[in-house]
Coordinates of C-alpha atoms in Angstrom, one line a residue:
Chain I
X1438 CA 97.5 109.8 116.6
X1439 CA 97.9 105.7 117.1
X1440 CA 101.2 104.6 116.2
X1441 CA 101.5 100.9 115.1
X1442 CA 104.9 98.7 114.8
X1443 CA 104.7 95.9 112.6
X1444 CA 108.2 94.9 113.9
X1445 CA 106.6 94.5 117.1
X1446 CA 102.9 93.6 116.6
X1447 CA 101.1 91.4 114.0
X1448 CA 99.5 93.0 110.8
X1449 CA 96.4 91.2 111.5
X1450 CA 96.2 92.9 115.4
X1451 CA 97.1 96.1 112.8
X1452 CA 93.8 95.2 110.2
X1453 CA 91.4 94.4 113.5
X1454 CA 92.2 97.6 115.0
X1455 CA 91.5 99.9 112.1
X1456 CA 88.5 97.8 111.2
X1457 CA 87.0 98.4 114.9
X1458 CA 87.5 102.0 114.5
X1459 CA 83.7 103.1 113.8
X1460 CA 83.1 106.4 111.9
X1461 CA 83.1 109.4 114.3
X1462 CA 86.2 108.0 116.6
X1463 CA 88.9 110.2 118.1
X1464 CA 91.4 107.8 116.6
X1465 CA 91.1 108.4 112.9
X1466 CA 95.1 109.0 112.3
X1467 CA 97.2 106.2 112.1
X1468 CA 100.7 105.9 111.8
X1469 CA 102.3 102.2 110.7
X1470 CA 105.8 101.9 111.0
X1471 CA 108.3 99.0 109.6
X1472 CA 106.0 97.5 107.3
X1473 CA 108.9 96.1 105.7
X1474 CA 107.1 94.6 102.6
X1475 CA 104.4 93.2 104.4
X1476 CA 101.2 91.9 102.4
X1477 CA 97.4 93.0 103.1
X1478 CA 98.9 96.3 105.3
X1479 CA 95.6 98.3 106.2
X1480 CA 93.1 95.9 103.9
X1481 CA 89.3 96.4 104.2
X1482 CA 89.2 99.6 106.0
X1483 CA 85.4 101.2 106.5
X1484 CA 85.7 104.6 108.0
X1485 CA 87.3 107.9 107.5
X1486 CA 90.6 106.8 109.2
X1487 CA 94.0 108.2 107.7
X1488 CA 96.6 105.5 107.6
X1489 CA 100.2 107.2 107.2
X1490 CA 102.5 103.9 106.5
X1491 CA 106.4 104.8 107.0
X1492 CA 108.4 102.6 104.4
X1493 CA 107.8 99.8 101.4
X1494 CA 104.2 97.3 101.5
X1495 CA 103.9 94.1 99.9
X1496 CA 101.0 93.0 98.2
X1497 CA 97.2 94.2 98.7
X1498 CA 97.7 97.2 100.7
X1499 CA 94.8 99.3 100.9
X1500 CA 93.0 96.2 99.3
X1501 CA 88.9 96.9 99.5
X1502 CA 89.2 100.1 101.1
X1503 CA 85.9 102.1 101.8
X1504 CA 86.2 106.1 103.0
X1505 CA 89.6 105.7 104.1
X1506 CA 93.1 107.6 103.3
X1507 CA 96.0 105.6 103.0
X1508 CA 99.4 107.4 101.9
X1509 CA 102.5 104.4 101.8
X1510 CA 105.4 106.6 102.5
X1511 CA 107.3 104.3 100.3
X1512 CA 106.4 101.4 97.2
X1513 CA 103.5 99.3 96.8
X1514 CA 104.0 95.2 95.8
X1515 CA 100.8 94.1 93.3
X1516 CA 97.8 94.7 93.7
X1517 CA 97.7 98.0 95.4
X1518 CA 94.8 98.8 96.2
X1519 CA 92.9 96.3 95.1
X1520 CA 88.7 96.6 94.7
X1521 CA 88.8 99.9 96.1
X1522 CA 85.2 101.1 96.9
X1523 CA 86.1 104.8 97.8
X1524 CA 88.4 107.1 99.9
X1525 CA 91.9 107.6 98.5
X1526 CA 95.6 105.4 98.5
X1527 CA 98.5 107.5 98.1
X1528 CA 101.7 105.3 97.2
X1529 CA 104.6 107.7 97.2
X1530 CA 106.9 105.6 95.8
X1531 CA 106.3 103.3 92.8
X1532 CA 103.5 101.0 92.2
X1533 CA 104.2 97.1 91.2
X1534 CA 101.5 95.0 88.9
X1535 CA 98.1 95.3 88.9
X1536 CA 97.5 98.2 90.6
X1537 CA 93.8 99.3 91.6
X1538 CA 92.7 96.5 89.7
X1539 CA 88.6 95.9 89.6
X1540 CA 88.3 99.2 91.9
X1541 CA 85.0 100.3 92.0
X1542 CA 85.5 103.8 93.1
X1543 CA 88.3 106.4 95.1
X1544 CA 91.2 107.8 94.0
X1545 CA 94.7 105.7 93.9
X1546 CA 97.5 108.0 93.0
X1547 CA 101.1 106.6 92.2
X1548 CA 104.0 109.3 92.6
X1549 CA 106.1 107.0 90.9
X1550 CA 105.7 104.3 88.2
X1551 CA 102.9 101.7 87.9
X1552 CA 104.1 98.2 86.4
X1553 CA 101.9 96.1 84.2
X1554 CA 98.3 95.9 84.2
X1555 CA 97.4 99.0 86.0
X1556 CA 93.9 99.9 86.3
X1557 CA 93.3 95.6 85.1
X1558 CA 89.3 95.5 85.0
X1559 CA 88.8 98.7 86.3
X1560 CA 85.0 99.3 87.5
X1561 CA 84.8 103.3 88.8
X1562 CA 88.3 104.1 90.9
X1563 CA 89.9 107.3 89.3
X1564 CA 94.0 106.3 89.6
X1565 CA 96.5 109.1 88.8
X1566 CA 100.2 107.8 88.5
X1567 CA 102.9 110.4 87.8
X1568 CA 105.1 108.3 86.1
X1569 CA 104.9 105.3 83.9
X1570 CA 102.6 102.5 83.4
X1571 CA 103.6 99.2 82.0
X1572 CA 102.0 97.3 79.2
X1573 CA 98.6 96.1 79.4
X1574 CA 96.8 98.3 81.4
X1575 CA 93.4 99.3 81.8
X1576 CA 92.8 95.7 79.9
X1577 CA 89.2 95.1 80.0
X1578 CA 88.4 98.6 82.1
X1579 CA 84.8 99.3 82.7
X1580 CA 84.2 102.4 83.9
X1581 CA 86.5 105.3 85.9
X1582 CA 89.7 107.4 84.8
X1583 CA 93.6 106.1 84.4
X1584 CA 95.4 109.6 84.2
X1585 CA 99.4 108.7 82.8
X1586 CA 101.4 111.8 83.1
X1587 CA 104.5 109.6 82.1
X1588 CA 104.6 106.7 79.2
X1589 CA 101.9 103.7 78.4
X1590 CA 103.4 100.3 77.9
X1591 CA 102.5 97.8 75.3
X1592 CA 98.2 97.0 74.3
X1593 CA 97.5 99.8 76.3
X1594 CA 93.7 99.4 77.0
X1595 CA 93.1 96.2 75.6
X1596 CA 89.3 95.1 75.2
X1597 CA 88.4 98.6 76.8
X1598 CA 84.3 98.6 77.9
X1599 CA 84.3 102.4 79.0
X1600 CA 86.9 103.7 81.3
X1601 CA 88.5 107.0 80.0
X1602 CA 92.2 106.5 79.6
X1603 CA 94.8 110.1 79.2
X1604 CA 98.2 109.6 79.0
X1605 CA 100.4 112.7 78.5
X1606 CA 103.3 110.8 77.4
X1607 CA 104.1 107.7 74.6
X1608 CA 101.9 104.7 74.0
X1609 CA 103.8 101.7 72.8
X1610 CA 100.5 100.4 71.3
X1611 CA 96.9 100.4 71.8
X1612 CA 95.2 97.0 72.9
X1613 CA 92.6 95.2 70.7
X1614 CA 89.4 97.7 70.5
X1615 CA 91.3 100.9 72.2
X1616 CA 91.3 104.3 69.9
X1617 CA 92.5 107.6 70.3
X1618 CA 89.4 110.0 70.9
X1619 CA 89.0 113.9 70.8
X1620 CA 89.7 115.5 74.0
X1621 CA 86.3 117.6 74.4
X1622 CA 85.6 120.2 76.8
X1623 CA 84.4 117.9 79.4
X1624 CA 86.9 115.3 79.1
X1625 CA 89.1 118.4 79.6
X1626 CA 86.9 119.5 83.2
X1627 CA 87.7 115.5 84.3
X1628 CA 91.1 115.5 83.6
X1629 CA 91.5 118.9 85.8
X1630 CA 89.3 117.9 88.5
X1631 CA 91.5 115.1 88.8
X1632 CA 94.8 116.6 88.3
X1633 CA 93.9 119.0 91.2
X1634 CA 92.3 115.9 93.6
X1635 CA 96.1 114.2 93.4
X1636 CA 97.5 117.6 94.1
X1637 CA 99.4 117.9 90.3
X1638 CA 99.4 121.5 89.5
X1639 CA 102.7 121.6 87.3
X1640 CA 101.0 120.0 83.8
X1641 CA 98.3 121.3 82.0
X1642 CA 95.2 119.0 81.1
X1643 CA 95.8 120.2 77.4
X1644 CA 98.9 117.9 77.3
X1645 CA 96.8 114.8 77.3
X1646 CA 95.7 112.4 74.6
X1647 CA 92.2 110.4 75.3
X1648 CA 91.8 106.9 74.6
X1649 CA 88.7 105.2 75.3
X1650 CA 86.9 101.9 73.3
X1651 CA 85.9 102.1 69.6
X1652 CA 82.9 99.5 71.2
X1653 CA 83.2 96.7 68.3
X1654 CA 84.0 94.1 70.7
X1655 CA 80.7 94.1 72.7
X1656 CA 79.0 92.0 70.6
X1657 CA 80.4 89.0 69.2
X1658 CA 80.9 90.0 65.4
X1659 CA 82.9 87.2 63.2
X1660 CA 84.4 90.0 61.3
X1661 CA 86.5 91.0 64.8
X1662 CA 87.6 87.3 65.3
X1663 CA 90.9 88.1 65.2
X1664 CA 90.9 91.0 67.6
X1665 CA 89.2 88.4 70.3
Chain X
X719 CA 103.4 80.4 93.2
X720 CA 107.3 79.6 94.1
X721 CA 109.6 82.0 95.6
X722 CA 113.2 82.8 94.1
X723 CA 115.9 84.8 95.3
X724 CA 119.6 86.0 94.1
X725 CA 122.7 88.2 95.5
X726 CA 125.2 89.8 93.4
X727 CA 127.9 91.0 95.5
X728 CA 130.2 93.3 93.9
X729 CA 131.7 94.3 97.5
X730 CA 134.1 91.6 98.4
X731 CA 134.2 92.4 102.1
X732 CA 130.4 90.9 101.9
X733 CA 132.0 87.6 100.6
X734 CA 132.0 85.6 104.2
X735 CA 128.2 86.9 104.8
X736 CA 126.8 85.6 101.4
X737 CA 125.2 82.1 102.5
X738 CA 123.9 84.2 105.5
X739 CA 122.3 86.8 103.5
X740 CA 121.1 84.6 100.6
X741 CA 119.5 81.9 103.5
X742 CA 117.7 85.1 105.0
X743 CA 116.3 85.9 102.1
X744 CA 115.1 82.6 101.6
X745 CA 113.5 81.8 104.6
X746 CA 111.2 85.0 104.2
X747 CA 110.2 83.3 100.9
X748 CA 108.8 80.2 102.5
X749 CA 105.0 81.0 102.5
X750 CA 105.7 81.1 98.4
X751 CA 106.2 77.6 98.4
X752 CA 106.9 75.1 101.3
X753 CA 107.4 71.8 99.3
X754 CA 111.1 72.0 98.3
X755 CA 114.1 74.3 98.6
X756 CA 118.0 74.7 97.2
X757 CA 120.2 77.3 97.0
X758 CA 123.3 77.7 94.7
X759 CA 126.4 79.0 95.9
X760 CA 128.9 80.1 93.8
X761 CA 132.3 80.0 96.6
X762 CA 136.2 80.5 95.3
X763 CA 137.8 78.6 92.4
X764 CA 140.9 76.8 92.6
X765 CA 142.9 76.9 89.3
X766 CA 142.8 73.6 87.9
X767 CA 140.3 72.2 90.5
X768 CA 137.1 71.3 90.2
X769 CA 133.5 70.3 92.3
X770 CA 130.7 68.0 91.7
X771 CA 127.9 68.2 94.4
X772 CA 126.2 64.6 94.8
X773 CA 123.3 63.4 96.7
X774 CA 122.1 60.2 98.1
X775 CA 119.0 58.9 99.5
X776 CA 121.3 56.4 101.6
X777 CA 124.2 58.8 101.9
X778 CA 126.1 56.4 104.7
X779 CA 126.2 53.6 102.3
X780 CA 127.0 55.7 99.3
X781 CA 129.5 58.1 100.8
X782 CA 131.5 55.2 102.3
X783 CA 134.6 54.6 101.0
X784 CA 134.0 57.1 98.5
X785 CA 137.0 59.2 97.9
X786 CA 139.1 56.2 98.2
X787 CA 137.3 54.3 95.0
X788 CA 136.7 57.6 93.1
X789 CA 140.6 58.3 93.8
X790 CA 141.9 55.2 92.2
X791 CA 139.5 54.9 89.2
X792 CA 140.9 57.9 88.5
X793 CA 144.0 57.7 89.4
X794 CA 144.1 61.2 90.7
X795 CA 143.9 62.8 94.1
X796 CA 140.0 63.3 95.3
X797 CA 138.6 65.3 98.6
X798 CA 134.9 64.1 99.8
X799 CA 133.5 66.4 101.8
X800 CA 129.6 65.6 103.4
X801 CA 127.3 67.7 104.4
X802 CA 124.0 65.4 105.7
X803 CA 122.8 64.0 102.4
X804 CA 125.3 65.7 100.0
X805 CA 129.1 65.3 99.7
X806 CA 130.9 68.0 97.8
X807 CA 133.8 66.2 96.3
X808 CA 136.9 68.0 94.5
X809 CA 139.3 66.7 91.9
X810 CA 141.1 68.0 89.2
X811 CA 139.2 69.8 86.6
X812 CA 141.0 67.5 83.9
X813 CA 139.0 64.5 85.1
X814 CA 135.6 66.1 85.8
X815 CA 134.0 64.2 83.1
X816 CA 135.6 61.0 83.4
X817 CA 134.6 61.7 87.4
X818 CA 131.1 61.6 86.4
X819 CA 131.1 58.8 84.6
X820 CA 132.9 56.6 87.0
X821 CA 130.6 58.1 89.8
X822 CA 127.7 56.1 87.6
X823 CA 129.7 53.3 87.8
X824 CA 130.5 53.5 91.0
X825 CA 127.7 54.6 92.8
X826 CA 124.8 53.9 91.2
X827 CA 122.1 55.7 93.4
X828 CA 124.1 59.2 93.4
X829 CA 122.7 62.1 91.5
X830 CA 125.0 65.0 90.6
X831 CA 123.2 68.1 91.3
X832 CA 125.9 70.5 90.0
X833 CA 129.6 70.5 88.7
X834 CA 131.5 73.1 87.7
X835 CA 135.2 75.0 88.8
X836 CA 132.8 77.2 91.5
X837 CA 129.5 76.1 92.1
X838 CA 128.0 73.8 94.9
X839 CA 124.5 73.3 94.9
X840 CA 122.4 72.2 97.5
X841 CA 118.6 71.4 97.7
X842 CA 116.4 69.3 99.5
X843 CA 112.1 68.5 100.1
X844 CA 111.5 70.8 102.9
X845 CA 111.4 74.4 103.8
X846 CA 114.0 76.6 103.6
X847 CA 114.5 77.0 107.1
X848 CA 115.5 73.2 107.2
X849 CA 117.4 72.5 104.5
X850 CA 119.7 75.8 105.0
X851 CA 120.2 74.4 108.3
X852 CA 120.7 71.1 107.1
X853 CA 123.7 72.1 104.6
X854 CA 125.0 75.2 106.5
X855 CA 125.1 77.5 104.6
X856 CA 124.6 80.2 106.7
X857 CA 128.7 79.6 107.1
X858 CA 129.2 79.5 103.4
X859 CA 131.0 82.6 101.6
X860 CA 131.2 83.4 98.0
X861 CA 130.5 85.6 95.2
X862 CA 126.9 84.9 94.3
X863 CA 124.3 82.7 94.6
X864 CA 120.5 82.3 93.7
X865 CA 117.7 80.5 96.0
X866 CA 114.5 78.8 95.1
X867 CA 111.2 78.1 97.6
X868 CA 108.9 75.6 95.5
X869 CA 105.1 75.0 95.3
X870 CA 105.2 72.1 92.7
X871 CA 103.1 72.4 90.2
X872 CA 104.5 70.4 87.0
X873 CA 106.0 67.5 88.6
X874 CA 106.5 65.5 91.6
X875 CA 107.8 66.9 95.1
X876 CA 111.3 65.1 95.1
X877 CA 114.6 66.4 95.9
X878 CA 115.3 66.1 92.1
X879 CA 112.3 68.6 91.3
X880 CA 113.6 70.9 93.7
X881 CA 115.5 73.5 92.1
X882 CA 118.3 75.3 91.2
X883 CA 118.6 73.2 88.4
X884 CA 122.3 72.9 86.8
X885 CA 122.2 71.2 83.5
X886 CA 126.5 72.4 82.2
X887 CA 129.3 73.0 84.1
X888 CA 128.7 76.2 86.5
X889 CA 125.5 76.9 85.1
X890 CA 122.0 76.9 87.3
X891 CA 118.3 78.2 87.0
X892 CA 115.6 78.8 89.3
X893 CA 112.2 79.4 88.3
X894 CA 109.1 81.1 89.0
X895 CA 106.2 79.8 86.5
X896 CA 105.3 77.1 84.4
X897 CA 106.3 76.0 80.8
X898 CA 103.7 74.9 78.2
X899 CA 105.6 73.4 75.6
X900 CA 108.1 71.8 77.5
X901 CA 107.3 68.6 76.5
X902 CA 108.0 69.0 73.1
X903 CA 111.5 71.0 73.7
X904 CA 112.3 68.3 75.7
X905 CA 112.0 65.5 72.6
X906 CA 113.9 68.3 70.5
X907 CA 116.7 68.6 73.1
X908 CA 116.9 64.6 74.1
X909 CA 117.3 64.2 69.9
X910 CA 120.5 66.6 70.5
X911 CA 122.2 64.3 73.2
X912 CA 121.0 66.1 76.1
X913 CA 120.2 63.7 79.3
X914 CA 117.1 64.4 81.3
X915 CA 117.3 63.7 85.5
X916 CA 113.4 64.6 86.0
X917 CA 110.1 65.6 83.8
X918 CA 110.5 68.5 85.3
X919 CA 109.6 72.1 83.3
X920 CA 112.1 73.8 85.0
X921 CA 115.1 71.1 84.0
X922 CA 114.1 71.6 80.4
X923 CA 114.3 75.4 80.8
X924 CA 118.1 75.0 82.3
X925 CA 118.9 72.2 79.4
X926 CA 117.8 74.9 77.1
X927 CA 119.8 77.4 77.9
X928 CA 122.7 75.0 78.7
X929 CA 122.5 73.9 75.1
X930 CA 122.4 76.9 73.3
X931 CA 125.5 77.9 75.5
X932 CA 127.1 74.6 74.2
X933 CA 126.5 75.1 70.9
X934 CA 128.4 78.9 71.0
X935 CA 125.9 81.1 72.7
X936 CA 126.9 83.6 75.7
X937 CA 124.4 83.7 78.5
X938 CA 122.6 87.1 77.0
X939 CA 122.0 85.0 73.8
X940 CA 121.0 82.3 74.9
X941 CA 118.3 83.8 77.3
X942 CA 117.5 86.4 74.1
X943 CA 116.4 83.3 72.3
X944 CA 114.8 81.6 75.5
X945 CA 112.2 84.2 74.9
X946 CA 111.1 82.9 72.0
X947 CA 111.2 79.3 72.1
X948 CA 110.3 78.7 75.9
X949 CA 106.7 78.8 76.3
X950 CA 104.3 80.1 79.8
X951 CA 105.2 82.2 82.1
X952 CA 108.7 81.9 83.8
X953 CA 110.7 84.2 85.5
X954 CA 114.3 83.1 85.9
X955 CA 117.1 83.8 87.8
X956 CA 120.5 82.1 86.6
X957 CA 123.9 81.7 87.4
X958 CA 127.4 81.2 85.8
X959 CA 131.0 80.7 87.3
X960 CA 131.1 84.7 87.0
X961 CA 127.7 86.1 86.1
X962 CA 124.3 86.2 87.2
X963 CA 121.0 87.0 85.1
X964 CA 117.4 87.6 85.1
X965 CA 114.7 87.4 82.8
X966 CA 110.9 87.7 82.6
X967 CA 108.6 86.2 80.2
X968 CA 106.8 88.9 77.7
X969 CA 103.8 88.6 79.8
X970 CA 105.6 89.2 82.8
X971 CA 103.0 88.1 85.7
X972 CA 105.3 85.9 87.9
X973 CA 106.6 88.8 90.6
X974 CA 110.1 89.7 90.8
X975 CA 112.1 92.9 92.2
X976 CA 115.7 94.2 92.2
X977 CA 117.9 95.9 93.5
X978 CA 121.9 97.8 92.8
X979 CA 124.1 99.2 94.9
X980 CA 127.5 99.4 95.1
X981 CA 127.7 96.6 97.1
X982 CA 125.6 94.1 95.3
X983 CA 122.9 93.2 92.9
X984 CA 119.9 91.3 94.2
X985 CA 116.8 89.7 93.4
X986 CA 113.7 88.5 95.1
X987 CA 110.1 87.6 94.1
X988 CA 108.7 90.1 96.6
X989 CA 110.3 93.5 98.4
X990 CA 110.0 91.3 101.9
X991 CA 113.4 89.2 100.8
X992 CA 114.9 92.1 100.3
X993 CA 114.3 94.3 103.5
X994 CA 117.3 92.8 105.8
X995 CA 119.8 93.8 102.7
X996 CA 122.3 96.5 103.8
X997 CA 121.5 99.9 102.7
X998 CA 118.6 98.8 101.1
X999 CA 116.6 101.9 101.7
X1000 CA 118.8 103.6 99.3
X1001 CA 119.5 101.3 96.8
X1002 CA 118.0 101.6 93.4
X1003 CA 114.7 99.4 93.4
X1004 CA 113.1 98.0 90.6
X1005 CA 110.9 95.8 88.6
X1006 CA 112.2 94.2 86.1
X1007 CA 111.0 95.0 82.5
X1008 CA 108.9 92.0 80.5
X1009 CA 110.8 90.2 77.8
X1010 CA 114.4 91.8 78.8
X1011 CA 117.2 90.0 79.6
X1012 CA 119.5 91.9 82.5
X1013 CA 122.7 90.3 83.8
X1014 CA 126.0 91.0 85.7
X1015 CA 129.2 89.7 85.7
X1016 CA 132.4 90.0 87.6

């Protein structure tokens, strides 16, 4: 196992090195310590490395990553894992704005609570958060799974394309064009595939409401003007 | 972008470290804005004593003689104290207004960037590693305080645009975000008396809530009814001659992060200000909630 102080060496020495490390290294297990809010912490990684960071990351971190594992022993600033393509970002701690936004596949799981805009734009990443979400999240998700064990802020879902929303808790509100939809068997199989994937064995998938898009807003219709 | 930060203390053995605290903060919020930076400190009051922190573009011409002319146009006894391009001066709260006025009289080319029984503000174009330097403040104690790193986007880079803005007595604002309708809240608050220093979005923010605190508000009100008449995205951090406050606009996109303990209260834009903080790791950590006012006071 590597071990890398950011109280000693730069983050971007930190980023080069995991980027070197080719698929079928030695050196897959990393361990970063002092991040102490740092932005872009272990952005853009493209091999099966495991990243264990010890303490609280700024902005971006685990940004674009591809096959990777990367558990923040700590919080996550906005923009956690930002355009994630695959692999998994494990924030113990709580998640700040926008987080996983326009990921296009992987698994982001939040221990804690997610601020605003979670999920924003979503294309394919599955996210899990434990807690909380804050209002507008999921807006304008295309495709993928936000799993809220806790609450849903305000216009949850707003201008939903086709990403699956279950929260297990409260919604505030729903966003223009999100609805409540019947939780069928397979929606059922998703939501425990993904409970077990982010290790959540104490809740049952039956607990969950699905929300998804009613689909009136993907053709301009003047009748919807003022839901635009 | 702009980068704003604020301490709290509730622990009065931190007192002598707040200016060092507050400027470290700061300084690790310089990549959020490098045109322009101030701090507010909010130090002990003196019954009956008041401060007015000026500035001057030629301070060795305006600062000259100074507390001898202020002292007999106002027949009262006045300290001048300068730090580089400000002077704190103290008088007797009992003149503080007249003080202002004969400061326009007197020296022209001065601008008052704060008054009040505890406050002294400071601020200059530059990055906060300079102008905490330049003013000290490292060596400055108090109860609270609240910093501001800019990226100018609404008006010009000048020390005037910089913030915190203080627009009453005791009373200061930073900012995080721009205002859309300032323009027109500025007509509505000129047609109530208030004076303007800049076209600044921020100034009209701090006016605002300086006005509604004139006309019988408390802070909590008048930041409750900010949220509906102040328009864009803003988060602010203010301060009063005992109290401190936060607020977020509804759609909340403009960073910010707290944290309680104990010991104090603080804010920053991002976690990073936040790390040096004593017993930070476990201190209660949080993101402020949209449209929700929070505030302290001692």
């Amino acid at each position: 196992m590597a071990t890398f102080d950011l109280a000693t060496a730069t983050l971007r020495e930190l980023n080069a090195q995991l980027h070197a490390t080719q698929s079928g290294s030695n050196d897959t297990a990393w361990e970063v310590l002092n991040p102490r809010g740092a932005h872009s912490v272990a952005v853009g990684i493209d091999a099966p490395l495991h990243v264990d960071v010890h303490g609280s990351v700024g902005y971006y971190c685990g940004g674009m990553n591809s096959q990777g594992t990367v558990t923040v022993h700590g919080s996550a600033g906005p923009g956690v894992a930002e355009n994630m393509m695959s692999g998994i970002v494990h924030i113990k701690g709580d998640a700040s704005q926008y987080a996983g936004a326009t990921g296009r596949g992987g698994l982001l799981i939040i221990d804690g609570n997610a601020a605003s805009r979670c999920g924003i734009s979503m294309k394919g990443i599955d996210i899990v958060v434990r807690g909380s979400v804050g209002h507008m999240s999921a807006f304008m998700g295309q495709s993928g799974n936000l799993v809220v064990l806790g609450d849903a802020g305000e216009a949850l879902g707003d201008s939903l394309y086709e990403a699956r929303l279950f929260v297990r808790g409260s919604v505030k509100s729903l966003g223009a064009d999100c609805v409540e939809k019947p939780m069928r068997d397979e929606h059922l199989a998703i939501l425990a595939d993904l409970l077990e994937r982010a290790g959540i064995d104490d809740v049952e998938p039956s607990e969950f409401t699905r929300y998804g898009s009613a689909r009136t807003l993907y053709n301009f219709n003047i009748d919807n003007a003022d839901a635009y | 972008m702009c980068g704003i930060v604020g301490l709290f203390l509730k622990d009065k053995t931190l007192e002598p470290q707040l200016g060092a605290m507050l400027s470290e903060m700061l300084i690790v919020m310089t990549d959020r804005g490098p045109d322009s930076a101030g701090i507010a400190i909010y130090g002990s009051a003196t019954p009956g004593q008041a401060k007015i922190t000026v500035q001057s573009a030629n301070p060795d011409v305006d600062f000259a003689g100074l507390e001898t002319a202020l002292g007999e146009t106002l027949a009262a006894p006045v300290a001048v104290i300068r730090k580089s391009s400000h002077a704190v001066i103290t008088l007797p709260l009992a003149v503080l207004e007249l003080a202002r006025a004969a400061l326009a009289e007197l020296r022209p080319a001065i601008r008052v960037m704060g008054r009040g029984e505890s406050v002294e503000i400071y601020k200059e174009v530059g990055l906060p590693a300079e102008v905490v330097k330049r003013f000290s403040v490292a060596s400055m104690s108090g109860t609270h305080g609240i910093g501001h790193t800019r990226m100018a986007t609404e008006s010009a880079v000048t020390t005037m645009g910089a913030h915190p803005f203080s627009t009453g007595p005791d009373e200061c604002l930073v900012h995080n975000g721009s205002l859309s309708n300032h323009n027109n809240l500025r007509r509505e608050l000129k047609r109530d008396g208030v004076r303007f220093e800049t076209e600044n979005d921020s100034e009209v923010a701090a006016a605002y809530i300086s006005n509604k605190i004139a006309h019988g508000m408390n802070l909590g009100e008048a930041l409750e009814s900010g949220l509906s008449d102040l328009d864009g995205f803003f988060t602010f951090v203010v301060g009063t001659g005992s109290g401190f406050g936060v607020v977020r606009d509804p759609i909340a996109c403009k960073p910010a992060i707290m944290a309680e303990t104990d010991r104090y209260v603080a804010f920053g834009s991002e976690y990073r200000a936040l790390v040096n903080l004593p017993g930070i790791e476990s201190a209660r950590v949080w993101e402020p909630e949209p449209a929700t006012v929070y505030f302290w006071e001692h």
